[in-house]
Amino acid sequence: MPLKNTESRWGGMAQSLHWLMALGILGNGVLGLIMDEMPRGMTKLNTFAIHKSIGLTVLALLILRVSWRLFDRAPPDEPMPRWQRLAAHATHGVLYLLMLAIPLSGWIYNSLHGYPLQWFKWFNLPALMEKNEALSDIAGETHEVLFFVLLAVLAAHVGGALVHHWFERDNTLLRMLPFVRLRKPGQGDSP
Ligand code: HEM
Ligand code: HEM
């Protein structure tokens, strides 16, 4: 599979970043909800540290992903009505914003609360704001609510992909998957 996108499918780089980040975001969201319910103690603190490190990794991958997206032209959309194209692009735009806003709100919350921040016990990262207990509650709520907003938008995103796959029977989903043959491959594309 080529690293770059072709005329008919997403390349290895875009696919890897899409699925790795989807796993990272959803896994980290579930971890966040679980750790919130944990009793105080070392296990909770260690889980917090892992949650924050995964979240920072997602943020770093987002920078790489957006840079790659600007550098490597996306495959043209599969044929679809204009409203669907607009809805899909708007959804993608909101997902990009949420991929930025969720880890950033976590980082802001962490700063306002005065917690330390390390990436996998490797190096420290600075606070983004001065400690402020009153504001930290709002930031914590925002962090959580944004994750639930992501789940709602994701329902539309995944729903759209599955409708295209099962009902329109086009390549929208297949071209984001590795090692699968397209339904009507474009010229010069390997499966
Ligand atoms: C992929 C990115 C992330 C996702 C999806 C995510 C999601 C979540 C969720 C769902 C919770 C549970 C909220 C609750 O029940 O109150 C949570 C808690 C938390 N997150 Fe994140 N998070 C991400 C990144 C980050 C980052 C980068 C940081 C800090 C640098 C961070 C710091 C925290 C903290 C400190 C809590 C605990 C809140 C509490 O005190 O209960 N998160 N996160
Ligand atoms: C947290 C989870 C996810 C996020 C944040 C996310 C985000 C995105 C974004 C921003 C794009 C647009 C790519 C671009 O134009 O640059 C995209 C494309 C795509 N996503 Fe997701 N996605 C997630 C999970 C999923 C899941 C679970 C599916 C499974 C059905 C999926 C299926 C697709 C497909 C098929 C495309 C390509 C659409 C096209 O070619 O027009 N995504 N995703």
Short mmCIF file of C-alpha atoms and ligand atoms in Angstrom, two decimals:
data_model
loop_
_atom_site.label_atom_id
_atom_site.label_comp_id
_atom_site.label_asym_id
_atom_site.label_seq_id
_atom_site.Cartn_x
_atom_site.Cartn_y
_atom_site.Cartn_z
CA MET A 1 0.00 0.00 0.00
CA PRO A 2 1.52 3.36 -0.96
CA LEU A 3 2.18 5.85 1.84
CA LYS A 4 0.52 8.69 -0.04
CA ASN A 5 -3.13 8.94 -1.07
CA THR A 6 -4.07 7.90 -4.60
CA GLU A 7 -6.97 9.11 -6.74
CA SER A 8 -9.21 6.37 -5.34
CA ARG A 9 -8.07 5.58 -1.78
CA TRP A 10 -6.43 6.93 1.34
CA GLY A 11 -2.72 6.07 1.60
CA GLY A 12 -0.95 4.17 4.39
CA MET A 13 -0.06 7.33 6.31
CA ALA A 14 -3.61 8.78 6.38
CA GLN A 15 -5.11 5.37 7.22
CA SER A 16 -2.63 4.63 10.00
CA LEU A 17 -3.15 8.04 11.57
CA HIS A 18 -6.95 7.77 11.28
CA TRP A 19 -7.23 4.34 12.95
CA LEU A 20 -4.45 4.85 15.50
CA MET A 21 -6.02 8.13 16.64
CA ALA A 22 -9.55 6.68 16.67
CA LEU A 23 -8.29 3.90 18.96
CA GLY A 24 -6.30 6.34 21.11
CA ILE A 25 -9.18 8.80 21.54
CA LEU A 26 -11.90 6.25 22.27
CA GLY A 27 -9.63 4.14 24.50
CA ASN A 28 -8.48 7.21 26.41
CA GLY A 29 -12.05 8.44 26.84
CA VAL A 30 -13.08 5.12 28.38
CA LEU A 31 -9.95 5.18 30.57
CA GLY A 32 -10.86 8.73 31.69
CA LEU A 33 -14.36 7.61 32.73
CA ILE A 34 -12.99 4.54 34.55
CA MET A 35 -10.25 6.43 36.41
CA ASP A 36 -12.77 9.01 37.59
CA GLU A 37 -14.56 6.25 39.53
CA MET A 38 -11.39 4.73 41.04
CA PRO A 39 -10.69 5.03 44.78
CA ARG A 40 -7.88 7.43 45.72
CA GLY A 41 -4.44 5.81 45.70
CA MET A 42 -1.37 5.05 43.63
CA THR A 43 -3.28 3.06 41.01
CA LYS A 44 -5.53 6.06 40.35
CA LEU A 45 -2.54 8.43 40.15
CA ASN A 46 -0.71 6.11 37.74
CA THR A 47 -3.84 5.76 35.59
CA PHE A 48 -4.13 9.59 35.50
CA ALA A 49 -0.52 9.76 34.31
CA ILE A 50 -1.15 7.19 31.55
CA HIS A 51 -4.38 8.98 30.50
CA LYS A 52 -2.57 12.30 30.21
CA SER A 53 0.36 10.76 28.30
CA ILE A 54 -1.95 9.06 25.79
CA GLY A 55 -3.87 12.34 25.41
CA LEU A 56 -0.69 14.27 24.71
CA THR A 57 0.30 11.62 22.15
CA VAL A 58 -3.06 12.16 20.41
CA LEU A 59 -2.32 15.91 20.34
CA ALA A 60 1.11 15.33 18.79
CA LEU A 61 -0.37 12.92 16.23
CA LEU A 62 -2.98 15.54 15.35
CA ILE A 63 -0.24 18.03 14.43
CA LEU A 64 1.37 15.36 12.24
CA ARG A 65 -2.02 14.44 10.72
CA VAL A 66 -3.05 17.99 9.85
CA SER A 67 0.40 18.70 8.36
CA TRP A 68 0.21 15.50 6.30
CA ARG A 69 -3.35 16.34 5.20
CA LEU A 70 -2.17 19.74 3.90
CA PHE A 71 0.80 18.13 2.14
CA ASP A 72 -0.98 15.09 0.63
CA ARG A 73 -4.10 15.77 -1.44
CA ALA A 74 -7.20 13.83 -0.29
CA PRO A 75 -8.79 11.40 -2.78
CA PRO A 76 -11.79 13.01 -4.48
CA ASP A 77 -15.13 12.17 -2.80
CA GLU A 78 -17.10 9.19 -4.00
CA PRO A 79 -20.10 10.34 -6.11
CA MET A 80 -22.86 11.51 -3.73
CA PRO A 81 -25.52 14.24 -3.48
CA ARG A 82 -24.26 17.72 -2.62
CA TRP A 83 -25.95 17.79 0.81
CA GLN A 84 -24.22 14.57 1.79
CA ARG A 85 -20.85 15.88 0.69
CA LEU A 86 -21.40 19.08 2.72
CA ALA A 87 -22.59 17.13 5.76
CA ALA A 88 -19.58 14.78 5.60
CA HIS A 89 -17.10 17.64 5.27
CA ALA A 90 -18.75 19.60 8.10
CA THR A 91 -18.61 16.49 10.31
CA HIS A 92 -14.92 16.00 9.51
CA GLY A 93 -14.24 19.66 10.36
CA VAL A 94 -15.99 19.29 13.73
CA LEU A 95 -14.07 16.07 14.43
CA TYR A 96 -10.76 17.83 13.74
CA LEU A 97 -11.77 20.64 16.13
CA LEU A 98 -12.74 18.13 18.84
CA MET A 99 -9.48 16.20 18.40
CA LEU A 100 -7.75 19.48 19.28
CA ALA A 101 -10.17 20.77 21.92
CA ILE A 102 -10.40 17.57 24.01
CA PRO A 103 -6.70 17.07 24.83
CA LEU A 104 -6.18 20.84 25.07
CA SER A 105 -9.05 21.23 27.58
CA GLY A 106 -7.51 18.32 29.53
CA TRP A 107 -4.16 20.10 29.58
CA ILE A 108 -5.82 23.38 30.65
CA TYR A 109 -7.78 21.56 33.37
CA ASN A 110 -4.59 19.90 34.59
CA SER A 111 -2.82 23.28 34.69
CA LEU A 112 -5.65 25.09 36.51
CA HIS A 113 -5.74 22.29 39.07
CA GLY A 114 -2.00 22.53 39.61
CA TYR A 115 -1.30 18.87 38.76
CA PRO A 116 2.15 17.99 37.35
CA LEU A 117 2.38 16.86 33.72
CA GLN A 118 4.78 14.27 32.30
CA TRP A 119 4.88 12.32 29.07
CA PHE A 120 5.26 8.62 30.01
CA LYS A 121 7.69 9.53 32.87
CA TRP A 122 10.08 10.72 30.18
CA PHE A 123 9.92 14.52 30.24
CA ASN A 124 7.89 17.28 31.90
CA LEU A 125 5.55 19.63 30.12
CA PRO A 126 4.73 23.14 31.32
CA ALA A 127 1.40 24.34 32.73
CA LEU A 128 -0.63 26.32 30.22
CA MET A 129 -2.20 28.53 32.94
CA GLU A 130 -1.75 29.59 36.55
CA LYS A 131 -3.42 27.44 39.22
CA ASN A 132 -7.08 28.46 39.74
CA GLU A 133 -9.41 26.05 41.58
CA ALA A 134 -12.65 27.85 40.62
CA LEU A 135 -11.92 27.81 36.90
CA SER A 136 -10.55 24.27 37.02
CA ASP A 137 -14.01 22.82 37.72
CA ILE A 138 -15.38 24.47 34.57
CA ALA A 139 -12.42 23.19 32.55
CA GLY A 140 -12.93 19.66 33.93
CA GLU A 141 -16.63 19.73 33.00
CA THR A 142 -15.78 21.07 29.54
CA HIS A 143 -13.24 18.29 29.06
CA GLU A 144 -15.84 15.64 29.87
CA VAL A 145 -18.72 17.24 27.90
CA LEU A 146 -16.53 17.60 24.79
CA PHE A 147 -15.88 13.86 24.87
CA PHE A 148 -19.64 13.18 24.87
CA VAL A 149 -20.10 15.68 22.02
CA LEU A 150 -17.44 13.71 20.15
CA LEU A 151 -19.40 10.48 20.71
CA ALA A 152 -22.55 12.12 19.29
CA VAL A 153 -20.74 13.47 16.20
CA LEU A 154 -19.05 10.10 15.82
CA ALA A 155 -22.44 8.37 15.66
CA ALA A 156 -23.21 10.45 12.55
CA HIS A 157 -19.71 9.85 11.15
CA VAL A 158 -19.79 6.08 11.59
CA GLY A 159 -23.47 5.92 10.56
CA GLY A 160 -22.66 7.80 7.34
CA ALA A 161 -19.74 5.47 6.56
CA LEU A 162 -21.90 2.36 7.12
CA VAL A 163 -24.83 3.71 5.07
CA HIS A 164 -22.40 4.30 2.18
CA HIS A 165 -20.98 0.83 2.59
CA TRP A 166 -24.19 -1.18 2.94
CA PHE A 167 -26.78 0.88 1.05
CA GLU A 168 -24.93 3.07 -1.48
CA ARG A 169 -22.44 0.21 -1.92
CA ASP A 170 -19.63 2.63 -2.76
CA ASN A 171 -15.98 2.72 -1.63
CA THR A 172 -16.25 5.35 1.12
CA LEU A 173 -15.45 2.88 3.91
CA LEU A 174 -13.29 0.44 1.92
CA ARG A 175 -10.89 3.15 0.80
CA MET A 176 -10.11 3.96 4.44
CA LEU A 177 -9.34 0.27 5.18
CA PRO A 178 -5.98 -1.44 4.53
CA PHE A 179 -5.58 -4.65 2.51
CA VAL A 180 -9.12 -4.73 1.07
CA ARG A 181 -10.05 -4.68 -2.59
CA LEU A 182 -12.12 -1.71 -3.78
CA ARG A 183 -15.50 -2.43 -5.35
CA LYS A 184 -14.54 -0.64 -8.57
CA PRO A 185 -10.81 0.05 -8.27
CA GLY A 186 -9.49 3.16 -9.97
CA GLN A 187 -6.98 2.72 -12.77
CA GLY A 188 -3.49 1.86 -11.60
CA ASP A 189 -4.52 1.20 -8.00
CA SER A 190 -3.44 -1.97 -6.30
CA PRO A 191 -5.91 -3.57 -3.87
C1 HEM B 1 -7.64 11.80 23.53
C2 HEM B 1 -7.66 12.73 24.41
C3 HEM B 1 -8.49 12.69 25.68
C4 HEM B 1 -9.74 12.17 25.91
C5 HEM B 1 -10.67 11.48 24.91
C6 HEM B 1 -10.06 12.42 27.29
C7 HEM B 1 -11.25 12.08 27.92
C8 HEM B 1 -11.48 12.17 29.29
C9 HEM B 1 -12.68 11.73 29.97
C10 HEM B 1 -13.90 11.11 29.27
C11 HEM B 1 -12.51 11.96 31.28
C12 HEM B 1 -13.50 11.63 32.41
C13 HEM B 1 -14.18 12.87 32.85
C14 HEM B 1 -14.98 12.70 34.10
O1 HEM B 1 -15.56 11.63 34.32
O2 HEM B 1 -14.99 13.67 34.88
C15 HEM B 1 -11.22 12.56 31.47
C16 HEM B 1 -10.69 12.96 32.69
C17 HEM B 1 -9.49 13.63 32.83
N1 HEM B 1 -8.63 14.00 31.82
FE1 HEM B 1 -8.81 13.54 29.89
N2 HEM B 1 -9.00 13.06 27.89
C18 HEM B 1 -8.02 13.26 26.94
C19 HEM B 1 -6.80 13.89 27.09
C20 HEM B 1 -6.35 14.46 28.27
C21 HEM B 1 -5.13 15.21 28.44
C22 HEM B 1 -4.12 15.52 27.32
C23 HEM B 1 -5.05 15.60 29.74
C24 HEM B 1 -3.99 16.39 30.45
C25 HEM B 1 -2.88 16.80 29.93
C26 HEM B 1 -6.23 15.07 30.40
C27 HEM B 1 -6.51 15.23 31.74
C28 HEM B 1 -7.56 14.67 32.40
C29 HEM B 1 -7.74 14.72 33.83
C30 HEM B 1 -6.78 15.36 34.83
C31 HEM B 1 -8.96 14.07 34.10
C32 HEM B 1 -9.58 13.79 35.48
C33 HEM B 1 -10.72 14.64 35.77
C34 HEM B 1 -11.15 14.39 37.21
O3 HEM B 1 -10.59 15.00 38.08
O4 HEM B 1 -12.04 13.59 37.39
N3 HEM B 1 -7.01 14.39 29.48
N4 HEM B 1 -10.62 12.69 30.22
C1 HEM B 2 -12.54 9.02 17.41
C2 HEM B 2 -12.85 8.41 16.31
C3 HEM B 2 -12.76 9.01 14.92
C4 HEM B 2 -12.39 10.26 14.52
C5 HEM B 2 -11.92 11.42 15.38
C6 HEM B 2 -12.49 10.28 13.07
C7 HEM B 2 -12.20 11.39 12.28
C8 HEM B 2 -12.20 11.40 10.90
C9 HEM B 2 -11.87 12.54 10.07
C10 HEM B 2 -11.49 13.92 10.59
C11 HEM B 2 -11.96 12.15 8.78
C12 HEM B 2 -11.74 13.03 7.54
C13 HEM B 2 -10.41 12.78 6.92
C14 HEM B 2 -10.00 13.96 6.06
O1 HEM B 2 -10.74 14.32 5.14
O2 HEM B 2 -8.93 14.51 6.35
C15 HEM B 2 -12.35 10.76 8.77
C16 HEM B 2 -12.54 9.98 7.66
C17 HEM B 2 -13.13 8.74 7.68
N1 HEM B 2 -13.54 8.02 8.81
FE1 HEM B 2 -13.25 8.56 10.70
N2 HEM B 2 -12.95 9.08 12.63
C18 HEM B 2 -13.13 8.27 13.72
C19 HEM B 2 -13.59 6.98 13.74
C20 HEM B 2 -14.10 6.32 12.65
C21 HEM B 2 -14.75 5.02 12.70
C22 HEM B 2 -15.02 4.19 13.95
C23 HEM B 2 -15.07 4.73 11.42
C24 HEM B 2 -15.79 3.46 10.99
C25 HEM B 2 -16.80 3.38 10.29
C26 HEM B 2 -14.60 5.81 10.56
C27 HEM B 2 -14.70 5.87 9.20
C28 HEM B 2 -14.15 6.84 8.40
C29 HEM B 2 -14.09 6.80 6.93
C30 HEM B 2 -14.65 5.67 6.08
C31 HEM B 2 -13.47 7.98 6.50
C32 HEM B 2 -13.18 8.40 5.04
C33 HEM B 2 -14.29 9.24 4.52
C34 HEM B 2 -14.04 9.64 3.09
O3 HEM B 2 -13.23 9.04 2.40
O4 HEM B 2 -14.66 10.62 2.66
N3 HEM B 2 -14.04 6.77 11.36
N4 HEM B 2 -12.50 10.33 10.08
#
